[in-house]
């Protein structure tokens, strides 16, 4: 009888771990994809228009300085409790590395590449698509990786407002003073 109870407990734990893993994955992927879709164009715009670009970089940098728990609290009146404010917060935290690295990757290119592209008669969009973005892709992808890492760590706070993920196990473990649950 004892073996069956332990097996049921183990299966329940595995099922719970699978559930929170899917919740965590969902939070990270959705917010990261949104940050890529918005962040890359913002980084490109920042390279094309100096004053606007500095504003974009400043605002994305300022968003990063807001403590994550405070940002979640600020978003509750706007979006309520649950997954949506968590996704918005993770999206906002994911912007800076993507915007900054897109900007840095393009701005640091050798100007002779742009001059050659102009001499070949490429339009601004063609230069961006065929020359600048491919050459800046290593730096751009580095920003996406950094954003993903930030989102994986920060999304553990999402359960504080009911969004689930690995934070669910951590918060439950803290509430019960149960070290194995925290560490799981």
Short mmCIF file of N, CA and C in Angstrom, two decimals:
data_model
loop_
_atom_site.label_atom_id
_atom_site.label_comp_id
_atom_site.label_asym_id
_atom_site.label_seq_id
_atom_site.Cartn_x
_atom_site.Cartn_y
_atom_site.Cartn_z
N UNK A 1 0.82 -1.20 0.00
CA UNK A 1 0.00 0.00 0.00
C UNK A 1 0.86 1.26 0.00
N UNK A 2 1.95 1.22 0.77
CA UNK A 2 2.83 2.38 0.84
C UNK A 2 3.48 2.69 -0.50
N UNK A 3 3.87 1.67 -1.23
CA UNK A 3 4.50 1.86 -2.53
C UNK A 3 3.57 2.56 -3.51
N UNK A 4 2.29 2.20 -3.48
CA UNK A 4 1.31 2.84 -4.36
C UNK A 4 1.14 4.31 -4.02
N UNK A 5 1.11 4.62 -2.73
CA UNK A 5 0.95 6.02 -2.29
C UNK A 5 2.14 6.86 -2.73
N UNK A 6 3.35 6.29 -2.60
CA UNK A 6 4.54 7.01 -3.03
C UNK A 6 4.53 7.20 -4.54
N UNK A 7 4.09 6.20 -5.27
CA UNK A 7 4.03 6.30 -6.72
C UNK A 7 3.02 7.35 -7.15
N UNK A 8 1.85 7.41 -6.47
CA UNK A 8 0.85 8.43 -6.77
C UNK A 8 1.40 9.82 -6.47
N UNK A 9 2.10 9.96 -5.36
CA UNK A 9 2.70 11.25 -5.00
C UNK A 9 3.72 11.67 -6.05
N UNK A 10 4.54 10.70 -6.49
CA UNK A 10 5.54 10.99 -7.52
C UNK A 10 4.88 11.40 -8.83
N UNK A 11 3.83 10.69 -9.23
CA UNK A 11 3.11 11.02 -10.48
C UNK A 11 2.45 12.38 -10.39
N UNK A 12 1.89 12.71 -9.23
CA UNK A 12 1.29 14.04 -9.04
C UNK A 12 2.34 15.13 -9.16
N UNK A 13 3.52 14.87 -8.59
CA UNK A 13 4.60 15.85 -8.68
C UNK A 13 5.05 16.05 -10.12
N UNK A 14 5.22 14.95 -10.83
CA UNK A 14 5.64 15.03 -12.23
C UNK A 14 4.60 15.78 -13.05
N UNK A 15 3.33 15.48 -12.80
CA UNK A 15 2.25 16.17 -13.52
C UNK A 15 2.25 17.66 -13.21
N UNK A 16 2.45 18.02 -11.94
CA UNK A 16 2.49 19.42 -11.53
C UNK A 16 3.71 20.12 -12.16
N UNK A 17 4.85 19.44 -12.15
CA UNK A 17 6.06 20.03 -12.74
C UNK A 17 5.88 20.25 -14.23
N UNK A 18 5.25 19.33 -14.92
CA UNK A 18 4.98 19.47 -16.35
C UNK A 18 4.06 20.67 -16.58
N UNK A 19 3.03 20.81 -15.76
CA UNK A 19 2.07 21.91 -15.91
C UNK A 19 2.75 23.26 -15.72
N UNK A 20 3.55 23.41 -14.65
CA UNK A 20 4.19 24.70 -14.42
C UNK A 20 5.28 24.96 -15.46
N UNK A 21 5.89 23.90 -16.00
CA UNK A 21 6.88 24.08 -17.07
C UNK A 21 6.22 24.65 -18.32
N UNK A 22 5.04 24.12 -18.66
CA UNK A 22 4.31 24.65 -19.82
C UNK A 22 3.88 26.09 -19.59
N UNK A 23 3.41 26.41 -18.39
CA UNK A 23 3.02 27.79 -18.07
C UNK A 23 4.22 28.72 -18.20
N UNK A 24 5.36 28.30 -17.67
CA UNK A 24 6.58 29.11 -17.71
C UNK A 24 7.03 29.32 -19.16
N UNK A 25 7.03 28.23 -19.93
CA UNK A 25 7.41 28.29 -21.35
C UNK A 25 6.50 29.26 -22.10
N UNK A 26 5.21 29.18 -21.85
CA UNK A 26 4.23 30.06 -22.50
C UNK A 26 4.54 31.53 -22.18
N UNK A 27 4.77 31.83 -20.91
CA UNK A 27 5.07 33.21 -20.51
C UNK A 27 6.32 33.73 -21.22
N UNK A 28 7.36 32.92 -21.23
CA UNK A 28 8.64 33.33 -21.82
C UNK A 28 8.52 33.49 -23.33
N UNK A 29 7.94 32.52 -24.02
CA UNK A 29 7.89 32.55 -25.48
C UNK A 29 7.02 33.68 -25.99
N UNK A 30 5.82 33.83 -25.43
CA UNK A 30 4.91 34.88 -25.92
C UNK A 30 5.53 36.26 -25.71
N UNK A 31 6.07 36.51 -24.53
CA UNK A 31 6.66 37.83 -24.26
C UNK A 31 7.92 38.06 -25.10
N UNK A 32 8.71 37.01 -25.32
CA UNK A 32 9.93 37.15 -26.11
C UNK A 32 9.60 37.43 -27.58
N UNK A 33 8.65 36.71 -28.13
CA UNK A 33 8.26 36.94 -29.53
C UNK A 33 7.73 38.37 -29.70
N UNK A 34 6.92 38.82 -28.75
CA UNK A 34 6.41 40.20 -28.83
C UNK A 34 7.55 41.21 -28.75
N UNK A 35 8.52 40.96 -27.86
CA UNK A 35 9.66 41.87 -27.73
C UNK A 35 10.50 41.89 -29.01
N UNK A 36 10.63 40.76 -29.68
CA UNK A 36 11.37 40.71 -30.94
C UNK A 36 10.62 41.49 -32.02
N UNK A 37 9.30 41.25 -32.12
CA UNK A 37 8.49 41.90 -33.15
C UNK A 37 8.50 43.42 -33.00
N UNK A 38 8.52 43.91 -31.77
CA UNK A 38 8.52 45.36 -31.53
C UNK A 38 9.95 45.90 -31.40
N UNK A 39 10.83 45.16 -30.74
CA UNK A 39 12.18 45.65 -30.43
C UNK A 39 13.09 45.81 -31.63
N UNK A 40 13.04 44.86 -32.57
CA UNK A 40 13.91 44.97 -33.75
C UNK A 40 13.55 46.20 -34.59
N UNK A 41 12.27 46.42 -34.91
CA UNK A 41 11.95 47.65 -35.65
C UNK A 41 12.30 48.93 -34.87
N UNK A 42 12.12 48.92 -33.54
CA UNK A 42 12.50 50.10 -32.77
C UNK A 42 14.01 50.34 -32.85
N UNK A 43 14.79 49.28 -32.81
CA UNK A 43 16.24 49.42 -32.96
C UNK A 43 16.62 49.95 -34.33
N UNK A 44 15.91 49.50 -35.35
CA UNK A 44 16.16 49.99 -36.72
C UNK A 44 15.79 51.47 -36.81
N UNK A 45 14.63 51.83 -36.28
CA UNK A 45 14.21 53.25 -36.28
C UNK A 45 15.23 54.10 -35.55
N UNK A 46 15.77 53.58 -34.45
CA UNK A 46 16.76 54.33 -33.67
C UNK A 46 18.01 54.62 -34.49
N UNK A 47 18.35 53.75 -35.45
CA UNK A 47 19.53 54.01 -36.29
C UNK A 47 19.24 55.02 -37.39
N UNK A 48 17.98 55.14 -37.79
CA UNK A 48 17.62 56.00 -38.91
C UNK A 48 17.37 57.45 -38.50
N UNK A 49 16.88 57.66 -37.30
CA UNK A 49 16.50 59.00 -36.83
C UNK A 49 17.17 59.25 -35.48
N UNK A 50 18.20 60.09 -35.46
CA UNK A 50 19.05 60.29 -34.27
C UNK A 50 18.25 60.68 -33.02
N UNK A 51 17.46 61.75 -33.10
CA UNK A 51 16.76 62.23 -31.90
C UNK A 51 15.72 61.24 -31.42
N UNK A 52 14.95 60.71 -32.34
CA UNK A 52 13.96 59.69 -31.99
C UNK A 52 14.66 58.45 -31.44
N UNK A 53 15.77 58.11 -32.04
CA UNK A 53 16.54 56.95 -31.61
C UNK A 53 17.02 57.07 -30.18
N UNK A 54 17.52 58.26 -29.82
CA UNK A 54 17.97 58.45 -28.44
C UNK A 54 16.80 58.33 -27.46
N UNK A 55 15.63 58.82 -27.87
CA UNK A 55 14.44 58.69 -27.03
C UNK A 55 14.03 57.24 -26.86
N UNK A 56 14.08 56.47 -27.94
CA UNK A 56 13.74 55.04 -27.88
C UNK A 56 14.69 54.31 -26.95
N UNK A 57 15.98 54.58 -27.09
CA UNK A 57 16.97 53.93 -26.24
C UNK A 57 16.82 54.35 -24.77
N UNK A 58 16.50 55.61 -24.55
CA UNK A 58 16.31 56.11 -23.19
C UNK A 58 15.10 55.45 -22.53
N UNK A 59 13.98 55.40 -23.23
CA UNK A 59 12.76 54.83 -22.66
C UNK A 59 12.92 53.33 -22.41
N UNK A 60 13.52 52.62 -23.36
CA UNK A 60 13.71 51.18 -23.14
C UNK A 60 14.68 50.93 -21.98
N UNK A 61 15.65 51.80 -21.82
CA UNK A 61 16.57 51.69 -20.67
C UNK A 61 15.88 52.00 -19.36
N UNK A 62 15.03 53.02 -19.36
CA UNK A 62 14.29 53.36 -18.14
C UNK A 62 13.35 52.24 -17.71
N UNK A 63 12.71 51.59 -18.67
CA UNK A 63 11.81 50.48 -18.34
C UNK A 63 12.57 49.37 -17.61
N UNK A 64 13.81 49.17 -18.00
CA UNK A 64 14.62 48.11 -17.39
C UNK A 64 14.96 48.42 -15.93
N UNK A 65 14.94 49.70 -15.55
CA UNK A 65 15.32 50.06 -14.18
C UNK A 65 14.19 49.90 -13.18
N UNK A 66 12.97 49.72 -13.65
CA UNK A 66 11.83 49.56 -12.74
C UNK A 66 11.91 48.17 -12.12
N UNK A 67 11.89 48.07 -10.79
CA UNK A 67 11.92 46.74 -10.16
C UNK A 67 10.74 45.89 -10.65
N UNK A 68 11.01 44.61 -10.91
CA UNK A 68 9.99 43.75 -11.53
C UNK A 68 8.72 43.63 -10.71
N UNK A 69 8.83 43.54 -9.42
CA UNK A 69 7.63 43.45 -8.58
C UNK A 69 6.83 44.74 -8.65
N UNK A 70 7.52 45.87 -8.68
CA UNK A 70 6.84 47.17 -8.80
C UNK A 70 6.13 47.29 -10.15
N UNK A 71 6.78 46.84 -11.20
CA UNK A 71 6.16 46.90 -12.53
C UNK A 71 4.89 46.05 -12.57
N UNK A 72 4.96 44.86 -11.98
CA UNK A 72 3.76 44.03 -11.92
C UNK A 72 2.63 44.75 -11.18
N UNK A 73 2.97 45.41 -10.09
CA UNK A 73 1.96 46.15 -9.32
C UNK A 73 1.39 47.32 -10.12
N UNK A 74 2.24 48.01 -10.88
CA UNK A 74 1.76 49.12 -11.72
C UNK A 74 0.80 48.63 -12.80
N UNK A 75 1.02 47.42 -13.29
CA UNK A 75 0.22 46.89 -14.40
C UNK A 75 -1.12 46.30 -13.95
N UNK A 76 -1.26 45.98 -12.68
CA UNK A 76 -2.52 45.38 -12.20
C UNK A 76 -3.72 46.30 -12.43
N UNK A 77 -3.64 47.61 -12.12
CA UNK A 77 -4.81 48.46 -12.40
C UNK A 77 -5.17 48.54 -13.89
N UNK A 78 -4.17 48.40 -14.76
CA UNK A 78 -4.41 48.47 -16.20
C UNK A 78 -4.95 47.17 -16.78
N UNK A 79 -4.40 46.03 -16.32
CA UNK A 79 -4.70 44.75 -16.96
C UNK A 79 -5.30 43.70 -16.02
N UNK A 80 -5.46 44.03 -14.75
CA UNK A 80 -5.99 43.06 -13.80
C UNK A 80 -4.92 42.10 -13.33
N UNK A 81 -5.38 41.00 -12.75
CA UNK A 81 -4.47 39.99 -12.21
C UNK A 81 -4.49 38.79 -13.16
N UNK A 82 -3.32 38.15 -13.31
CA UNK A 82 -3.24 36.96 -14.15
C UNK A 82 -2.12 37.03 -15.16
N UNK A 83 -2.35 36.38 -16.26
CA UNK A 83 -1.30 36.21 -17.27
C UNK A 83 -1.00 37.49 -18.04
N UNK A 84 -2.01 38.26 -18.40
CA UNK A 84 -1.79 39.44 -19.26
C UNK A 84 -0.81 40.45 -18.67
N UNK A 85 -0.97 40.89 -17.40
CA UNK A 85 0.03 41.84 -16.89
C UNK A 85 1.43 41.23 -16.81
N UNK A 86 1.51 39.94 -16.57
CA UNK A 86 2.82 39.28 -16.54
C UNK A 86 3.47 39.30 -17.92
N UNK A 87 2.67 39.02 -18.95
CA UNK A 87 3.20 39.06 -20.32
C UNK A 87 3.66 40.45 -20.69
N UNK A 88 2.88 41.47 -20.30
CA UNK A 88 3.26 42.85 -20.60
C UNK A 88 4.55 43.21 -19.89
N UNK A 89 4.67 42.85 -18.62
CA UNK A 89 5.89 43.15 -17.87
C UNK A 89 7.10 42.46 -18.49
N UNK A 90 6.97 41.19 -18.81
CA UNK A 90 8.08 40.45 -19.42
C UNK A 90 8.44 41.02 -20.78
N UNK A 91 7.44 41.42 -21.55
CA UNK A 91 7.68 42.07 -22.84
C UNK A 91 8.49 43.34 -22.65
N UNK A 92 8.10 44.18 -21.68
CA UNK A 92 8.80 45.44 -21.44
C UNK A 92 10.24 45.20 -21.00
N UNK A 93 10.46 44.19 -20.15
CA UNK A 93 11.83 43.86 -19.74
C UNK A 93 12.65 43.30 -20.88
N UNK A 94 12.01 42.65 -21.83
CA UNK A 94 12.73 42.06 -22.95
C UNK A 94 13.13 43.05 -24.03
N UNK A 95 12.57 44.25 -24.00
CA UNK A 95 12.85 45.22 -25.06
C UNK A 95 14.29 45.74 -25.08
N UNK A 96 14.82 46.14 -23.94
CA UNK A 96 16.13 46.81 -23.92
C UNK A 96 17.23 46.02 -24.63
N UNK A 97 17.46 44.75 -24.29
CA UNK A 97 18.56 44.06 -24.98
C UNK A 97 18.35 43.95 -26.49
N UNK A 98 17.12 43.78 -26.91
CA UNK A 98 16.84 43.63 -28.34
C UNK A 98 17.00 44.97 -29.05
N UNK A 99 16.41 46.03 -28.51
CA UNK A 99 16.52 47.36 -29.12
C UNK A 99 17.98 47.79 -29.15
N UNK A 100 18.65 47.68 -28.01
CA UNK A 100 20.05 48.13 -27.90
C UNK A 100 20.96 47.36 -28.83
N UNK A 101 20.82 46.04 -28.89
CA UNK A 101 21.71 45.26 -29.74
C UNK A 101 21.40 45.42 -31.22
N UNK A 102 20.14 45.61 -31.57
CA UNK A 102 19.81 45.90 -32.97
C UNK A 102 20.45 47.22 -33.37
N UNK A 103 20.29 48.23 -32.53
CA UNK A 103 20.87 49.55 -32.77
C UNK A 103 22.40 49.43 -32.88
N UNK A 104 23.02 48.81 -31.89
CA UNK A 104 24.49 48.70 -31.86
C UNK A 104 25.02 47.92 -33.05
N UNK A 105 24.33 46.84 -33.41
CA UNK A 105 24.79 46.03 -34.53
C UNK A 105 24.78 46.79 -35.84
N UNK A 106 23.73 47.56 -36.07
CA UNK A 106 23.63 48.31 -37.33
C UNK A 106 24.55 49.53 -37.32
N UNK A 107 24.57 50.24 -36.22
CA UNK A 107 25.34 51.49 -36.16
C UNK A 107 26.86 51.23 -36.22
N UNK A 108 27.28 50.05 -35.80
CA UNK A 108 28.71 49.75 -35.76
C UNK A 108 29.26 49.20 -37.08
N UNK A 109 28.41 49.06 -38.08
CA UNK A 109 28.87 48.55 -39.37
C UNK A 109 29.80 49.55 -40.05
N UNK A 110 30.73 49.03 -40.78
CA UNK A 110 31.65 49.86 -41.55
C UNK A 110 30.85 50.67 -42.57
N UNK A 111 31.00 52.01 -42.58
CA UNK A 111 30.25 52.85 -43.51
C UNK A 111 30.47 52.50 -45.00
N UNK A 112 31.58 51.86 -45.30
CA UNK A 112 31.84 51.52 -46.70
C UNK A 112 30.79 50.52 -47.24
N UNK A 113 30.22 49.70 -46.36
CA UNK A 113 29.16 48.78 -46.80
C UNK A 113 27.94 49.55 -47.29
N UNK A 114 27.59 50.59 -46.55
CA UNK A 114 26.43 51.41 -46.95
C UNK A 114 26.72 52.16 -48.26
N UNK A 115 27.93 52.69 -48.37
CA UNK A 115 28.30 53.41 -49.59
C UNK A 115 28.29 52.48 -50.81
N UNK A 116 28.79 51.28 -50.65
CA UNK A 116 28.79 50.31 -51.74
C UNK A 116 27.36 49.97 -52.13
N UNK A 117 26.49 49.76 -51.13
CA UNK A 117 25.09 49.44 -51.40
C UNK A 117 24.40 50.59 -52.14
N UNK A 118 24.72 51.83 -51.74
CA UNK A 118 24.14 53.00 -52.44
C UNK A 118 24.66 53.05 -53.88
N UNK A 119 25.94 52.76 -54.06
CA UNK A 119 26.53 52.79 -55.41
C UNK A 119 25.89 51.72 -56.31
N UNK A 120 25.45 50.63 -55.70
CA UNK A 120 24.77 49.59 -56.47
C UNK A 120 23.32 49.93 -56.75
N UNK A 121 22.86 51.06 -56.19
CA UNK A 121 21.50 51.50 -56.43
C UNK A 121 20.44 50.84 -55.54
N UNK A 122 20.88 50.25 -54.43
CA UNK A 122 19.92 49.63 -53.52
C UNK A 122 19.13 50.69 -52.76
N UNK A 123 17.85 50.46 -52.59
CA UNK A 123 17.01 51.38 -51.82
C UNK A 123 17.35 51.24 -50.33
N UNK A 124 16.84 52.15 -49.54
CA UNK A 124 17.10 52.11 -48.10
C UNK A 124 16.64 50.78 -47.50
N UNK A 125 15.45 50.30 -47.89
CA UNK A 125 14.93 49.03 -47.40
C UNK A 125 15.80 47.85 -47.86
N UNK A 126 16.23 47.87 -49.12
CA UNK A 126 17.08 46.80 -49.63
C UNK A 126 18.44 46.78 -48.91
N UNK A 127 18.99 47.96 -48.66
CA UNK A 127 20.26 48.03 -47.92
C UNK A 127 20.09 47.41 -46.53
N UNK A 128 18.98 47.75 -45.89
CA UNK A 128 18.71 47.22 -44.55
C UNK A 128 18.54 45.70 -44.60
N UNK A 129 17.72 45.23 -45.52
CA UNK A 129 17.37 43.80 -45.61
C UNK A 129 18.54 42.94 -46.11
N UNK A 130 19.28 43.45 -47.10
CA UNK A 130 20.30 42.63 -47.73
C UNK A 130 21.71 42.81 -47.16
N UNK A 131 21.97 43.97 -46.58
CA UNK A 131 23.33 44.26 -46.11
C UNK A 131 23.39 44.43 -44.59
N UNK A 132 22.66 45.42 -44.08
CA UNK A 132 22.82 45.80 -42.68
C UNK A 132 22.34 44.74 -41.69
N UNK A 133 21.12 44.25 -41.84
CA UNK A 133 20.61 43.25 -40.89
C UNK A 133 21.41 41.94 -40.92
N UNK A 134 21.76 41.41 -42.09
CA UNK A 134 22.59 40.20 -42.06
C UNK A 134 23.95 40.41 -41.38
N UNK A 135 24.57 41.55 -41.64
CA UNK A 135 25.87 41.81 -41.01
C UNK A 135 25.75 42.07 -39.51
N UNK A 136 24.61 42.61 -39.09
CA UNK A 136 24.38 42.91 -37.67
C UNK A 136 23.73 41.75 -36.93
N UNK A 137 23.47 40.66 -37.63
CA UNK A 137 22.68 39.58 -37.05
C UNK A 137 23.32 38.93 -35.81
N UNK A 138 24.63 38.86 -35.75
CA UNK A 138 25.28 38.25 -34.58
C UNK A 138 24.98 39.08 -33.34
N UNK A 139 25.10 40.38 -33.46
CA UNK A 139 24.82 41.27 -32.32
C UNK A 139 23.33 41.26 -32.00
N UNK A 140 22.50 41.27 -33.02
CA UNK A 140 21.04 41.25 -32.82
C UNK A 140 20.62 39.96 -32.10
N UNK A 141 21.12 38.83 -32.53
CA UNK A 141 20.77 37.55 -31.90
C UNK A 141 21.28 37.49 -30.47
N UNK A 142 22.41 38.11 -30.22
CA UNK A 142 22.92 38.19 -28.85
C UNK A 142 21.93 38.93 -27.94
N UNK A 143 21.33 39.98 -28.45
CA UNK A 143 20.31 40.71 -27.69
C UNK A 143 19.07 39.87 -27.44
N UNK A 144 18.68 39.08 -28.42
CA UNK A 144 17.52 38.19 -28.26
C UNK A 144 17.83 37.14 -27.20
N UNK A 145 19.03 36.58 -27.22
CA UNK A 145 19.42 35.59 -26.20
C UNK A 145 19.40 36.21 -24.81
N UNK A 146 19.94 37.41 -24.68
CA UNK A 146 19.94 38.09 -23.39
C UNK A 146 18.52 38.34 -22.91
N UNK A 147 17.66 38.76 -23.81
CA UNK A 147 16.26 38.98 -23.48
C UNK A 147 15.59 37.69 -23.01
N UNK A 148 15.88 36.59 -23.67
CA UNK A 148 15.31 35.30 -23.28
C UNK A 148 15.75 34.91 -21.87
N UNK A 149 17.02 35.13 -21.57
CA UNK A 149 17.54 34.80 -20.24
C UNK A 149 16.87 35.66 -19.17
N UNK A 150 16.71 36.94 -19.45
CA UNK A 150 16.03 37.83 -18.51
C UNK A 150 14.60 37.35 -18.29
N UNK A 151 13.90 36.99 -19.36
CA UNK A 151 12.51 36.54 -19.25
C UNK A 151 12.38 35.24 -18.47
N UNK A 152 13.29 34.30 -18.68
CA UNK A 152 13.22 33.03 -17.95
C UNK A 152 13.33 33.28 -16.44
N UNK A 153 14.26 34.13 -16.05
CA UNK A 153 14.43 34.41 -14.62
C UNK A 153 13.32 35.26 -14.03
N UNK A 154 12.93 36.30 -14.74
CA UNK A 154 11.93 37.23 -14.22
C UNK A 154 10.54 36.63 -14.19
N UNK A 155 10.26 35.70 -15.08
CA UNK A 155 8.90 35.14 -15.15
C UNK A 155 8.54 34.32 -13.92
N UNK A 156 9.50 33.99 -13.07
CA UNK A 156 9.16 33.29 -11.83
C UNK A 156 8.31 34.17 -10.92
N UNK A 157 8.40 35.48 -11.09
CA UNK A 157 7.58 36.39 -10.29
C UNK A 157 6.12 36.44 -10.75
N UNK A 158 5.85 35.91 -11.92
CA UNK A 158 4.51 36.01 -12.50
C UNK A 158 3.44 35.34 -11.64
N UNK A 159 3.82 34.34 -10.88
CA UNK A 159 2.80 33.66 -10.06
C UNK A 159 2.32 34.53 -8.91
N UNK A 160 3.05 35.54 -8.55
CA UNK A 160 2.61 36.44 -7.48
C UNK A 160 1.27 37.06 -7.84
N UNK A 161 1.04 37.27 -9.14
CA UNK A 161 -0.25 37.82 -9.56
C UNK A 161 -1.08 36.79 -10.32
N UNK A 162 -0.77 35.52 -10.11
CA UNK A 162 -1.63 34.45 -10.61
C UNK A 162 -1.37 33.95 -12.01
N UNK A 163 -0.18 34.18 -12.56
CA UNK A 163 0.09 33.74 -13.93
C UNK A 163 0.72 32.36 -14.00
N UNK A 164 1.12 31.80 -12.89
CA UNK A 164 1.69 30.45 -12.89
C UNK A 164 3.16 30.42 -13.21
N UNK A 165 3.60 29.30 -13.74
CA UNK A 165 5.01 29.10 -14.05
C UNK A 165 5.75 28.54 -12.85
N UNK A 166 7.08 28.52 -12.95
CA UNK A 166 7.90 27.96 -11.87
C UNK A 166 7.75 28.72 -10.57
N UNK A 167 7.34 29.97 -10.65
CA UNK A 167 7.11 30.75 -9.42
C UNK A 167 6.07 30.11 -8.53
N UNK A 168 5.15 29.36 -9.13
CA UNK A 168 4.11 28.68 -8.35
C UNK A 168 4.74 27.72 -7.35
N UNK A 169 5.72 26.94 -7.79
CA UNK A 169 6.39 26.00 -6.90
C UNK A 169 7.22 26.74 -5.85
N UNK A 170 7.89 27.79 -6.27
CA UNK A 170 8.74 28.54 -5.35
C UNK A 170 7.89 29.19 -4.26
N UNK A 171 6.81 29.85 -4.64
CA UNK A 171 5.96 30.54 -3.67
C UNK A 171 5.27 29.54 -2.75
N UNK A 172 4.80 28.42 -3.31
CA UNK A 172 4.19 27.38 -2.47
C UNK A 172 5.21 26.84 -1.47
N UNK A 173 6.41 26.58 -1.94
CA UNK A 173 7.47 26.09 -1.06
C UNK A 173 7.81 27.08 0.04
N UNK A 174 7.84 28.37 -0.30
CA UNK A 174 8.11 29.39 0.72
C UNK A 174 6.99 29.45 1.75
N UNK A 175 5.74 29.40 1.26
CA UNK A 175 4.60 29.47 2.17
C UNK A 175 4.56 28.27 3.12
N UNK A 176 4.95 27.11 2.64
CA UNK A 176 4.93 25.89 3.46
C UNK A 176 6.26 25.63 4.17
N UNK A 177 7.25 26.48 3.92
CA UNK A 177 8.60 26.28 4.43
C UNK A 177 9.10 24.88 4.06
N UNK A 178 8.91 24.54 2.77
CA UNK A 178 9.23 23.21 2.25
C UNK A 178 10.36 23.34 1.24
N UNK A 179 11.56 23.08 1.67
CA UNK A 179 12.75 23.25 0.83
C UNK A 179 12.69 22.39 -0.45
N UNK A 180 12.29 21.11 -0.39
CA UNK A 180 12.22 20.33 -1.64
C UNK A 180 11.28 20.95 -2.68
N UNK A 181 10.16 21.52 -2.24
CA UNK A 181 9.25 22.16 -3.20
C UNK A 181 9.89 23.40 -3.80
N UNK A 182 10.57 24.19 -2.99
CA UNK A 182 11.26 25.38 -3.49
C UNK A 182 12.31 24.97 -4.53
N UNK A 183 13.09 23.95 -4.21
CA UNK A 183 14.17 23.54 -5.09
C UNK A 183 13.69 22.84 -6.35
N UNK A 184 12.46 22.30 -6.31
CA UNK A 184 11.97 21.60 -7.50
C UNK A 184 11.76 22.58 -8.63
#
